[in-house]
Amino acid sequence: MDRQQAEAKIKELKDKAVRANIAYYEDANPIMSDREFDRLLEELLELELKFNLQAPDSPTVRIGGNPTKNFKNVEHPVPMLSLSNTYNKDELFDFDKRVQNILGHENYTYHVELKYDGMAMRLRYENGKLILGATRGNGTKGDDITSNVRTIRDIPLSLKNDFPDVIEIRGEAYMELDAFAKMNEDRENRGEFVFANPRNATAGTLKLQDPGIVATRPIRFFAYDVLFEDNREVHQSEKFDLLKKWGLPVCDVRKHCTSIDEVSTLIDSWADKRSTYPYETDGAVVKVNEDKYRDVLGQTAKAPRWAIAYKFESEQAITTIREITLQVGRLGTITPVAELEPVQLAGTTVKRASLHNEDEILRKDIRVGDTVVIEKAGEIIPQVIKVLNPDAENRAEPFKMPECCPACGSGLTRTEGEAAYRCTNPSCPPQVRIKIEYFASRDAMDIDGLGEAVVDQLVSNGLIQNYADLYTLEAAQISGLERMGDKSADNLIQALENAKNQPFDRVLYSLGIRFVGSKVAKDLAKAFKSMEAIAQATEDDLTAVDSIGPRIAESVVAFFKEPQNHALVNRLKEFGLKMELEETEQAGNNLDGLTFVITGTLPTLKRKEASGLIEQYGGKVTGSVSKNTNYLLAGEEAGSKLDKAKKLEIPVLSEKELFKLIGK
Ligand code: IVH
């Protein structure tokens, strides 16, 4: 898709979203399901980001945007302002002078915090219970996203220790860089679009209508302000202590400074350390620490005069392109990659940058040998921003996508309307390896001991050619591999055997059908009940399911049309993998995607009844508390599990709170 086509498509999607909003809000006559609306917004966001075409009034932009479809609107009792920015030390010192002039003295200090790069959020607790989570919206009104906020494990449902009856908390939802990268990798493997940076991923996620999906995304939270009903005076530095005491997460990178010189030195040291933080930060926020001066200093229409943001410089470097190589993904997508002259950037040595696709390369006219600016701001993988020598003589020829797959030599195809070229040879070696790794991965069949290195050896030694072949392996074949002994071979065979107990929806997910992630696999399993029925379904049958759009339907039909895929599925069936849904009566989907652990004696429910209930509402119950646990359901005499949950800051629910969660 070129830019012009993207513009047209964006317009079409925007119109659709606006029509859906009107139909929903004004006509009370929805024209699409919540899921369809989410998908529409995701598709729009993907295009806007790819072509840098996100207009401030886009339905994908939360701040300043109109309310999104399904969320209730909430008015903020105190407006959620933004911050004025400064980009250099002169402006920082000017800010201090202004504060001094207005106050007429120098008896104030500063509290300096990092500026977390995510999405602003407002939480309201009444009698210690979380009753509201809202976005900033246009500053005076935002969206009530409480159901999504409840799935964020950092945010306690109940406050600890003593607290006022009503408090408002302000803070930032964000994603850690590692978790973001892992999420994107999984998305890429599933053929879903990848988010450009953690901020977009956070905002995009919290805009979803389905809390079950939100729960599976690695959203974190930092609190940075408290508002009290009685307007009591509490210094900014003390607010952090209170927040911590109540069980809210606060960032430890912060400092109380007594002069603007101290602030200035501190900011420099943070800028140097910027790349060592596990999350994105684009600057520091300097706040007058004494609460009583907030009123005196007041605010402009948009921003307070008692605080200012100091923006760090963006992280760019200049280097040259040695070569443009091609990477083959699980679904055969060919991604061009710039191999760079190694260069230091934000604390790491960068050797490669993604070039996305042919259109992008041609648009920026990137050629081998060019001197380019690369940037890491916001993105994990550096991007080539621009070419510095576009008019130089003797530049290499413009990039041209080869006609054949660089790994297996088969012809490449490009689907109408898609930027990516694909290798459609199912035996293409890198694709085979990645498909098997995907089959074994945690969200799929979860086969312990079948990581990249083992799969690589199994494939390159000719022991397996696809995931069904895994079930023909014998211990003796595996124990001969590098760094595998009898014990690990037996363990792997056992793990493969155990995986036969994985439920049907996971088997479906493991097949690696494009666009069929865990959630879609669950929905398909629920709707069609067996692999056979899915394999025979037409696109119309599939799109009749609420969450299944035409893109997914087309992909499912195409998968089962291929005789070799049929053969693979039949073999898996013969090996004893589950091909049918095991019926547990489904009562609702309030707990979709959430993992629970149960401990202690509950007031009315027996353990088994509680886990049955959780499963009926789409949740999962596991035996031990880990960082993957979303809630601990605890009764009387809860023991070590409760301690562990507290240590990991996992929300603890009572039976009553569970009932509330499922709307009983
Ligand atoms: S104080 C009235 N502190 O920056 C001022 N904001 O441009 C409110 N942000 O939307 C904000 N880190 O979401 C404050 N330590 C921090 C922050 C922070 C990030 C965001 C915030 C706000 C935006 C303002």
XYZ file of C-alpha atoms and ligand atoms in Angstrom:
688
model
C 0.000 0.000 0.000
C 1.434 3.406 -0.853
C 0.766 6.626 1.010
C -2.099 7.698 -1.200
C -3.852 4.372 -0.819
C -3.251 4.562 2.939
C -4.830 8.004 3.102
C -7.910 6.738 1.304
C -8.136 3.671 3.527
C -7.696 5.777 6.672
C -10.513 8.041 5.568
C -12.745 5.056 4.945
C -11.980 3.540 8.366
C -12.416 6.864 10.154
C -15.804 7.410 8.509
C -16.816 3.945 9.578
C -15.726 4.588 13.176
C -17.576 7.886 13.267
C -20.704 6.235 11.873
C -20.389 3.480 14.467
C -20.083 6.066 17.236
C -23.138 7.962 16.033
C -25.134 4.767 15.620
C -24.175 3.714 19.110
C -24.460 6.982 21.007
C -27.019 8.999 19.179
C -29.217 6.424 17.479
C -28.789 3.743 20.173
C -28.744 1.322 17.281
C -25.260 -0.221 16.980
C -24.078 -1.159 13.515
C -21.166 -3.306 14.636
C -20.127 -5.451 17.577
C -17.635 -4.204 20.183
C -15.037 -6.544 18.815
C -15.520 -5.301 15.290
C -15.136 -1.772 16.563
C -11.900 -2.704 18.337
C -10.589 -4.323 15.219
C -11.506 -1.325 13.142
C -9.627 0.964 15.521
C -6.625 -1.358 15.561
C -6.507 -1.438 11.766
C -6.819 2.336 11.641
C -4.110 2.785 14.264
C -1.788 0.451 12.378
C -2.127 2.459 9.169
C -1.876 5.824 10.906
C 1.318 4.808 12.631
C 2.849 3.165 9.604
C 2.319 6.180 7.398
C 2.623 8.777 10.128
C -0.902 9.962 9.403
C -2.453 10.149 12.845
C -4.543 13.339 12.961
C -5.334 14.818 16.359
C -9.054 14.232 15.803
C -8.627 10.588 14.911
C -10.798 8.149 16.861
C -7.539 6.384 17.734
C -6.275 9.420 19.620
C -7.567 9.428 23.127
C -6.354 12.770 24.398
C -8.365 15.598 22.925
C -10.404 13.091 20.998
C -14.064 12.367 21.195
C -15.150 9.662 23.550
C -14.732 6.218 22.100
C -17.709 4.098 21.449
C -18.605 1.955 24.329
C -17.180 3.728 27.339
C -19.262 5.823 29.635
C -18.116 9.420 29.801
C -16.955 10.774 33.142
C -16.344 14.326 34.163
C -13.122 14.943 36.100
C -13.848 16.735 39.384
C -10.482 18.449 38.947
C -9.361 18.823 35.309
C -6.504 16.656 34.113
C -4.047 19.176 32.743
C -0.991 18.711 30.622
C 2.484 20.045 31.280
C 4.412 22.814 29.571
C 7.597 21.550 28.027
C 11.129 22.891 28.198
C 13.906 21.655 26.008
C 16.975 23.373 27.399
C 18.472 24.664 30.601
C 17.698 28.311 29.865
C 14.007 27.492 29.774
C 14.337 25.500 32.973
C 15.963 28.441 34.784
C 13.268 30.751 33.349
C 10.650 28.508 34.926
C 12.359 28.854 38.304
C 12.476 32.641 37.917
C 8.759 32.732 37.145
C 7.961 30.686 40.249
C 10.135 32.970 42.351
C 8.514 36.114 40.902
C 4.977 34.932 41.537
C 5.706 33.710 45.057
C 7.884 36.696 45.861
C 10.369 34.618 47.879
C 12.712 31.639 47.627
C 11.250 29.446 50.355
C 10.208 26.608 48.110
C 11.803 23.378 46.985
C 11.312 20.991 44.078
C 10.265 17.404 43.715
C 11.687 15.931 40.524
C 10.212 12.828 38.901
C 10.737 10.991 35.668
C 8.274 11.704 32.915
C 6.862 8.260 32.201
C 5.896 7.798 28.593
C 2.508 6.117 28.665
C -1.078 7.179 29.145
C -2.440 9.419 31.893
C -5.014 7.842 34.155
C -7.252 8.813 37.032
C -8.296 6.384 39.764
C -10.931 6.939 42.416
C -11.057 5.010 45.668
C -14.007 5.227 48.030
C -13.656 3.609 51.433
C -10.469 2.036 50.148
C -12.104 0.325 47.170
C -11.299 1.104 43.564
C -14.503 2.430 42.057
C -13.302 4.203 38.938
C -10.494 4.220 36.412
C -10.709 6.897 33.738
C -8.693 8.304 30.878
C -7.801 11.924 30.507
C -9.915 12.436 27.378
C -10.102 16.119 26.616
C -8.924 17.100 30.120
C -12.360 17.763 31.595
C -14.100 14.585 30.473
C -12.662 11.169 29.819
C -13.727 7.574 29.314
C -14.706 5.329 32.199
C -12.398 2.373 31.592
C -12.824 0.813 35.034
C -13.376 -2.692 33.670
C -10.038 -2.509 31.863
C -8.258 -0.883 34.800
C -9.378 -3.690 37.103
C -7.250 -6.092 35.072
C -4.038 -4.128 35.704
C -2.260 -6.035 38.433
C -0.236 -3.040 39.600
C -3.450 -1.278 40.592
C -4.858 -2.532 43.899
C -8.594 -3.129 44.069
C -8.398 -2.325 47.781
C -6.038 0.051 49.535
C -3.790 -1.029 52.390
C -3.371 0.598 55.813
C -5.349 3.688 56.767
C -6.707 5.974 54.084
C -9.218 8.822 53.730
C -12.766 7.890 52.662
C -12.393 9.379 49.213
C -9.202 9.826 47.252
C -8.382 10.536 43.645
C -5.132 9.205 42.302
C -3.414 10.328 39.150
C -0.756 8.380 37.381
C 0.525 6.858 34.196
C -0.235 3.480 32.637
C 2.756 2.174 30.676
C 4.527 -0.962 29.488
C 8.029 -2.088 30.354
C 10.298 -2.359 27.336
C 11.056 -6.085 27.676
C 7.439 -7.061 28.114
C 6.483 -4.812 25.209
C 9.100 -6.431 22.964
C 7.930 -9.922 23.966
C 4.309 -9.001 23.303
C 5.185 -7.622 19.890
C 7.215 -10.712 19.055
C 4.233 -12.907 19.927
C 1.963 -10.681 17.857
C 4.302 -10.866 14.892
C 4.406 -14.646 15.208
C 0.640 -14.713 15.120
C 0.568 -12.495 12.055
C -0.958 -9.602 14.004
C 0.286 -6.062 13.538
C 3.006 -4.916 15.897
C 2.752 -1.749 17.952
C 5.234 1.014 17.163
C 6.107 1.755 20.785
C 5.002 1.029 24.353
C 2.968 4.231 24.573
C 0.802 3.375 21.570
C 0.464 -0.183 22.796
C -0.727 1.032 26.206
C -3.220 3.522 24.821
C -4.434 1.063 22.175
C -4.913 -1.645 24.785
C -6.802 0.458 27.298
C -9.145 1.517 24.502
C -10.223 -2.081 23.883
C -13.770 -3.031 24.757
C -12.798 -6.466 25.987
C -11.125 -6.547 29.434
C -10.159 -10.175 28.800
C -7.714 -9.046 26.132
C -6.498 -6.139 28.257
C -5.679 -8.636 31.015
C -3.279 -10.463 28.709
C -1.284 -7.321 27.873
C 1.611 -6.249 30.126
C 0.209 -2.939 31.360
C 1.864 -1.384 34.412
C 1.095 1.715 36.429
C 2.999 4.461 38.261
C 1.062 6.772 40.558
C 2.327 10.363 40.775
C -0.357 12.436 42.506
C -3.151 12.272 45.096
C -6.070 14.639 45.458
C -7.910 14.744 48.774
C -11.566 15.685 49.263
C -10.701 17.988 52.159
C -7.889 19.653 50.171
C -5.476 18.953 52.985
C -1.921 20.126 52.416
C 0.503 17.350 51.633
C 3.892 17.927 50.030
C 4.523 16.190 46.733
C 7.348 14.109 48.250
C 5.037 12.958 51.070
C 2.333 12.026 48.574
C 4.687 9.400 47.207
C 5.119 7.928 50.699
C 1.346 7.797 51.159
C 0.799 6.208 47.751
C 3.356 3.568 48.613
C 1.745 2.928 51.988
C -1.648 2.376 50.354
C -0.140 -0.213 48.029
C 0.092 1.838 44.850
C 3.196 1.477 42.724
C 5.401 4.545 42.518
C 8.608 5.022 40.572
C 11.726 5.076 42.726
C 13.585 7.411 40.410
C 12.633 10.706 42.089
C 14.310 13.288 44.292
C 13.550 16.185 46.559
C 15.843 19.080 45.506
C 16.400 22.328 47.348
C 17.533 24.451 44.401
C 17.097 24.685 40.626
C 20.869 24.048 40.246
C 20.443 20.755 42.026
C 17.486 19.975 39.729
C 19.604 20.764 36.687
C 22.450 18.429 37.722
C 19.977 15.693 38.590
C 18.300 15.922 35.186
C 21.663 15.499 33.440
C 22.427 12.392 35.434
C 18.995 10.926 34.621
C 19.428 11.719 30.933
C 22.701 9.741 30.983
C 21.007 6.807 32.685
C 17.912 6.980 30.530
C 18.616 3.835 28.543
C 19.120 1.767 31.692
C 15.546 2.244 32.887
C 13.269 -0.703 32.090
C 10.578 1.633 30.713
C 10.413 4.554 28.315
C 10.930 8.023 29.697
C 11.118 11.140 27.608
C 12.148 13.589 30.277
C 11.796 14.746 33.856
C 8.924 16.530 35.580
C 9.924 19.309 37.964
C 7.235 20.148 40.540
C 7.169 22.719 43.319
C 7.149 20.445 46.348
C 5.058 22.552 48.742
C 1.379 21.922 48.149
C 0.274 25.298 49.497
C 1.998 27.075 46.585
C 0.027 25.196 43.937
C -2.960 27.498 44.379
C -0.823 30.614 44.513
C 0.975 29.700 41.321
C -2.232 28.623 39.596
C -2.433 27.435 36.049
C -2.829 28.472 32.453
C -5.676 27.032 30.375
C -3.696 23.889 29.726
C -0.938 23.468 32.254
C -0.112 24.246 35.878
C 2.476 26.911 36.678
C 3.850 24.833 39.554
C 5.292 22.143 37.322
C 7.192 21.793 34.098
C 8.424 18.954 31.919
C 12.055 18.909 30.828
C 12.314 16.871 27.637
C 15.430 14.777 27.073
C 17.022 15.017 23.679
C 15.827 12.393 21.242
C 18.111 9.465 20.752
C 19.541 9.616 17.268
C 22.794 8.550 15.680
C 24.357 8.696 12.245
C 25.786 5.640 10.548
C 26.020 3.919 7.172
C 24.160 1.007 5.653
C 26.496 -1.883 4.849
C 23.921 -4.156 3.372
C 20.190 -4.779 3.149
C 19.343 -8.352 4.135
C 16.030 -10.190 4.188
C 14.488 -12.030 7.105
C 11.880 -14.751 6.758
C 9.142 -14.867 9.416
C 6.888 -17.719 10.570
C 4.194 -16.970 8.061
C 6.691 -16.390 5.300
C 6.729 -12.597 5.561
C 9.950 -11.226 4.135
C 11.242 -8.270 6.137
C 14.151 -6.205 4.819
C 16.720 -5.309 7.463
C 19.458 -2.671 7.299
C 22.830 -4.064 8.389
C 24.565 -1.023 9.813
C 28.077 0.082 10.559
C 27.872 -0.508 14.361
C 27.129 2.699 16.239
C 26.471 3.659 19.874
C 22.909 4.736 20.500
C 21.244 5.244 23.863
C 23.686 2.973 25.640
C 23.678 0.049 23.223
C 25.595 -0.821 20.091
C 23.204 -0.855 17.174
C 24.031 -3.063 14.220
C 20.661 -3.514 12.548
C 17.528 -1.540 11.878
C 14.206 -2.725 10.548
C 13.240 -1.348 7.160
C 9.683 -2.737 7.389
C 8.929 -3.337 3.730
C 9.752 -2.405 0.173
C 7.337 0.563 0.055
C 8.925 2.090 3.123
C 12.428 1.723 1.650
C 11.399 3.297 -1.620
C 9.508 6.097 0.115
C 12.596 7.040 2.113
C 14.838 6.090 -0.819
C 17.199 4.059 1.347
C 20.077 2.414 -0.507
C 23.125 0.346 0.397
C 26.099 2.578 1.273
C 23.906 5.521 2.340
C 24.629 7.638 5.383
C 21.484 7.610 7.487
C 20.020 8.966 10.683
C 18.717 6.248 12.958
C 16.518 6.838 15.952
C 15.472 4.829 18.948
C 13.029 7.266 20.521
C 10.081 5.180 21.563
C 10.978 2.200 19.455
C 12.880 -0.831 20.636
C 14.224 -1.598 17.203
C 15.935 1.427 15.755
C 14.353 2.945 12.704
C 16.045 4.592 9.763
C 14.663 8.133 9.854
C 16.241 9.626 6.789
C 19.020 9.450 4.260
C 21.634 12.200 4.545
C 23.106 11.830 1.069
C 20.085 11.701 -1.263
C 21.828 13.720 -3.971
C 25.249 12.077 -3.782
C 26.725 10.724 -6.975
C 27.550 7.041 -7.266
C 24.805 5.926 -4.933
C 23.857 2.281 -5.183
C 20.827 1.274 -7.245
C 17.413 1.691 -5.579
C 16.372 -1.294 -3.489
C 14.464 -3.979 -5.283
C 12.702 -6.877 -3.638
C 14.016 -10.171 -5.058
C 11.605 -12.429 -6.865
C 12.588 -15.476 -4.826
C 12.690 -16.315 -1.126
C 16.245 -15.763 0.190
C 15.998 -18.944 2.279
C 14.466 -21.514 -0.063
C 14.384 -19.946 -3.503
C 10.610 -20.271 -4.054
C 8.747 -17.430 -5.728
C 7.425 -14.607 -3.548
C 3.862 -13.329 -3.627
C 2.335 -10.081 -2.533
C -1.320 -9.943 -1.548
C -3.334 -7.063 -2.917
C -3.431 -4.231 -0.395
C -0.551 -5.572 1.716
C 2.924 -4.136 1.944
C 4.633 -7.425 2.700
C 5.986 -10.011 0.323
C 5.580 -13.598 1.407
C 7.197 -16.939 0.707
C 4.357 -19.450 0.446
C 6.515 -22.592 0.412
C 5.387 -24.557 3.501
C 8.763 -26.349 3.644
C 10.836 -23.152 3.690
C 13.391 -24.035 6.441
C 13.267 -20.906 8.649
C 9.472 -20.948 8.493
C 9.402 -24.620 9.444
C 11.598 -23.967 12.466
C 9.611 -20.957 13.651
C 6.300 -22.810 13.196
C 7.517 -25.665 15.387
C 8.804 -23.254 18.032
C 5.437 -21.516 17.950
C 3.622 -24.857 18.346
C 5.696 -25.553 21.461
C 5.503 -22.038 22.939
C 3.936 -21.173 26.276
C 0.589 -19.910 25.021
C 0.356 -22.794 22.561
C 1.104 -26.411 23.556
C 3.544 -25.259 26.245
C 6.092 -28.017 25.689
C 8.920 -27.702 28.178
C 12.405 -28.221 26.825
C 11.538 -27.555 23.193
C 13.242 -24.223 22.707
C 14.939 -22.684 19.696
C 18.210 -24.623 19.985
C 16.548 -28.035 20.211
C 14.115 -27.325 17.366
C 17.017 -26.117 15.257
C 18.896 -29.372 15.766
C 15.840 -31.556 15.227
C 15.117 -29.836 11.925
C 18.665 -29.588 10.648
C 19.350 -33.245 11.494
C 16.312 -34.173 9.437
C 14.467 -35.699 12.400
C 11.357 -33.582 11.924
C 9.885 -31.465 9.150
C 6.753 -30.166 10.848
C 5.104 -30.060 14.248
C 3.214 -33.319 13.771
C 6.566 -35.083 13.344
C 7.353 -34.191 16.973
C 5.096 -37.066 17.983
C 7.154 -39.591 16.009
C 10.316 -38.784 17.960
C 11.926 -41.403 20.166
C 14.080 -40.705 23.191
C 17.120 -42.313 21.577
C 16.971 -39.852 18.664
C 16.799 -36.877 20.972
C 19.469 -37.924 23.432
C 22.019 -37.921 20.620
C 21.600 -34.178 20.065
C 24.065 -31.636 21.370
C 23.666 -30.857 25.046
C 20.862 -33.392 25.417
C 21.291 -36.501 27.544
C 19.009 -39.436 28.333
C 17.327 -37.463 31.084
C 16.464 -34.418 28.984
C 15.341 -36.670 26.132
C 12.958 -38.520 28.483
C 11.711 -35.212 29.841
C 10.967 -33.931 26.361
C 9.072 -37.097 25.437
C 7.103 -36.750 28.672
C 6.398 -33.059 27.961
C 5.084 -33.974 24.503
C 2.888 -36.595 26.111
C 1.595 -34.113 28.714
C 0.755 -31.635 25.983
C -1.875 -34.085 24.735
C -3.985 -32.834 27.647
C -3.977 -29.272 26.387
C -7.499 -28.131 25.581
C -8.805 -27.947 22.045
C -8.519 -24.163 21.695
C -4.779 -24.375 22.364
C -4.358 -27.077 19.727
C -6.172 -24.801 17.301
C -3.952 -21.858 18.258
C -0.814 -24.008 17.895
C -1.548 -24.726 14.245
C -0.250 -21.232 13.525
C -3.112 -20.027 11.353
C -2.601 -16.395 10.447
C -4.654 -14.008 12.615
C -5.751 -16.831 14.935
C -4.312 -15.782 18.299
C -5.320 -17.303 21.653
C -8.454 -15.238 21.940
C -9.692 -15.976 18.431
C -8.882 -19.669 18.926
C -10.975 -19.704 22.103
C -13.883 -17.996 20.361
C -13.713 -20.373 17.400
C -13.518 -23.387 19.698
C -16.507 -22.166 21.664
C -18.574 -21.456 18.558
C -17.758 -24.526 16.463
C -16.858 -27.080 19.147
C -14.600 -29.231 16.952
C -11.714 -29.014 14.499
C -13.816 -30.829 11.954
C -16.536 -28.170 12.105
C -14.002 -25.349 11.802
C -12.303 -27.041 8.874
C -15.623 -27.279 7.065
C -16.865 -23.790 7.894
C -17.301 -21.261 5.098
C -16.263 -17.620 5.427
C -19.910 -16.756 6.075
C -20.189 -19.378 8.819
C -17.074 -17.957 10.436
C -17.983 -14.282 10.269
C -21.326 -15.133 11.859
C -19.334 -15.457 15.106
C -19.280 -12.138 16.916
C -15.523 -11.740 17.172
C -14.569 -13.107 13.743
C -14.062 -10.620 10.951
C -13.492 -11.250 7.240
C -9.681 -11.179 7.546
C -9.661 -14.015 10.063
C -12.376 -15.960 8.226
C -10.466 -15.810 4.962
C -7.294 -16.956 6.661
C -8.985 -19.919 8.394
C -10.620 -21.091 5.179
C -7.335 -20.742 3.270
C -5.520 -22.803 5.913
C -7.914 -25.721 5.769
C -8.062 -25.619 1.985
C -4.428 -26.749 1.830
C -4.247 -30.572 1.701
C -0.945 -30.618 3.609
C -2.522 -28.702 6.491
C -5.362 -31.192 6.537
C -2.840 -33.989 6.709
C -1.002 -32.308 9.595
C -4.198 -31.882 11.590
C -5.229 -35.492 10.942
C -1.894 -36.733 12.177
C -2.179 -34.633 15.347
C -5.592 -36.187 15.878
C -4.195 -39.696 15.462
C -1.485 -38.891 18.006
C -4.232 -38.103 20.516
C -4.325 -34.298 20.661
C -7.681 -32.814 21.572
C -9.774 -31.943 18.556
C -13.005 -31.163 20.346
C -14.195 -28.769 22.978
C -14.700 -30.346 26.353
C -17.949 -28.844 27.457
C -18.056 -26.854 30.606
C -21.193 -24.806 30.703
C -20.149 -21.231 29.821
C -22.070 -18.658 31.827
C -20.238 -15.497 30.779
C -16.914 -14.116 29.696
C -16.189 -11.612 32.476
C -13.068 -13.546 33.474
C -11.743 -14.334 30.003
C -7.965 -14.444 29.982
C -7.622 -14.155 33.763
C -5.725 -16.663 35.868
C -6.782 -17.348 39.459
C -5.311 -19.234 42.374
C -7.576 -20.298 45.236
C -6.455 -20.574 48.856
C -7.993 -20.920 52.322
C -11.580 -21.718 53.247
C -14.191 -19.644 51.447
C -17.368 -18.596 53.276
C -19.886 -20.386 51.043
C -18.167 -22.060 48.107
C -16.148 -25.220 48.218
C -12.817 -25.068 46.368
C -14.159 -27.114 43.475
C -17.271 -24.999 43.181
C -15.208 -21.822 43.119
C -12.946 -23.099 40.373
C -15.963 -24.362 38.416
C -17.520 -20.924 38.697
C -14.340 -19.173 37.557
C -14.087 -21.485 34.566
C -17.727 -20.978 33.705
C -16.951 -17.299 33.326
C -13.936 -17.912 31.133
C -11.192 -17.761 33.796
C -8.476 -20.310 34.480
C -7.497 -21.768 37.864
C -3.940 -22.844 38.552
C -2.276 -24.353 41.592
C 0.482 -21.955 42.440
C 0.947 -18.214 42.639
C 3.331 -16.760 40.066
C 3.733 -13.497 38.243
C 1.233 -14.832 35.718
C -1.498 -15.010 38.357
C -4.079 -12.223 38.008
C -5.976 -12.768 41.259
C -5.693 -14.790 44.431
C -9.100 -15.838 45.719
C -8.517 -16.128 49.447
C -10.668 -17.343 52.316
C -10.065 -17.990 56.022
C -6.708 -19.377 57.060
C -4.980 -18.618 53.816
C -1.309 -19.491 54.171
C 1.824 -19.200 52.108
C -0.016 -18.496 48.862
C -1.379 -15.323 50.381
C 2.114 -14.275 51.484
C 3.459 -14.936 48.017
C 0.616 -13.029 46.360
C 1.271 -10.062 48.616
C 4.952 -10.189 47.821
C 4.233 -10.211 44.099
C 1.575 -7.519 44.631
C -1.127 -9.719 43.130
C -4.639 -8.519 43.996
C -6.370 -10.652 46.616
C -10.108 -11.199 46.212
C -12.699 -12.329 48.712
C -15.524 -14.609 47.602
C -17.810 -11.583 47.627
C -15.469 -9.651 45.353
C -15.379 -12.618 42.978
C -19.169 -12.572 42.806
C -19.018 -8.868 42.049
C -16.487 -9.445 39.271
C -18.815 -11.893 37.534
C -21.817 -9.686 38.151
C -23.565 -12.021 40.569
S 2.106 15.519 36.660
C -1.011 18.736 35.935
N 4.048 13.773 36.704
O 2.705 13.846 31.258
C 0.139 17.973 35.573
N 2.724 13.923 34.746
O 2.085 16.397 29.660
C -0.066 16.589 35.534
N 3.358 12.342 32.982
O -0.688 13.615 30.899
C 0.905 15.683 35.434
N 5.014 11.405 34.069
O 0.317 11.616 32.003
C 3.040 14.310 35.995
N 5.809 12.266 36.881
C 4.798 12.781 36.182
C 4.493 12.347 34.880
C 3.442 12.950 34.188
C 4.311 11.414 32.950
C 2.408 12.636 31.880
C 0.994 12.778 32.352
C 0.419 13.938 31.637
C 1.517 14.376 30.748
C 1.558 15.867 30.789
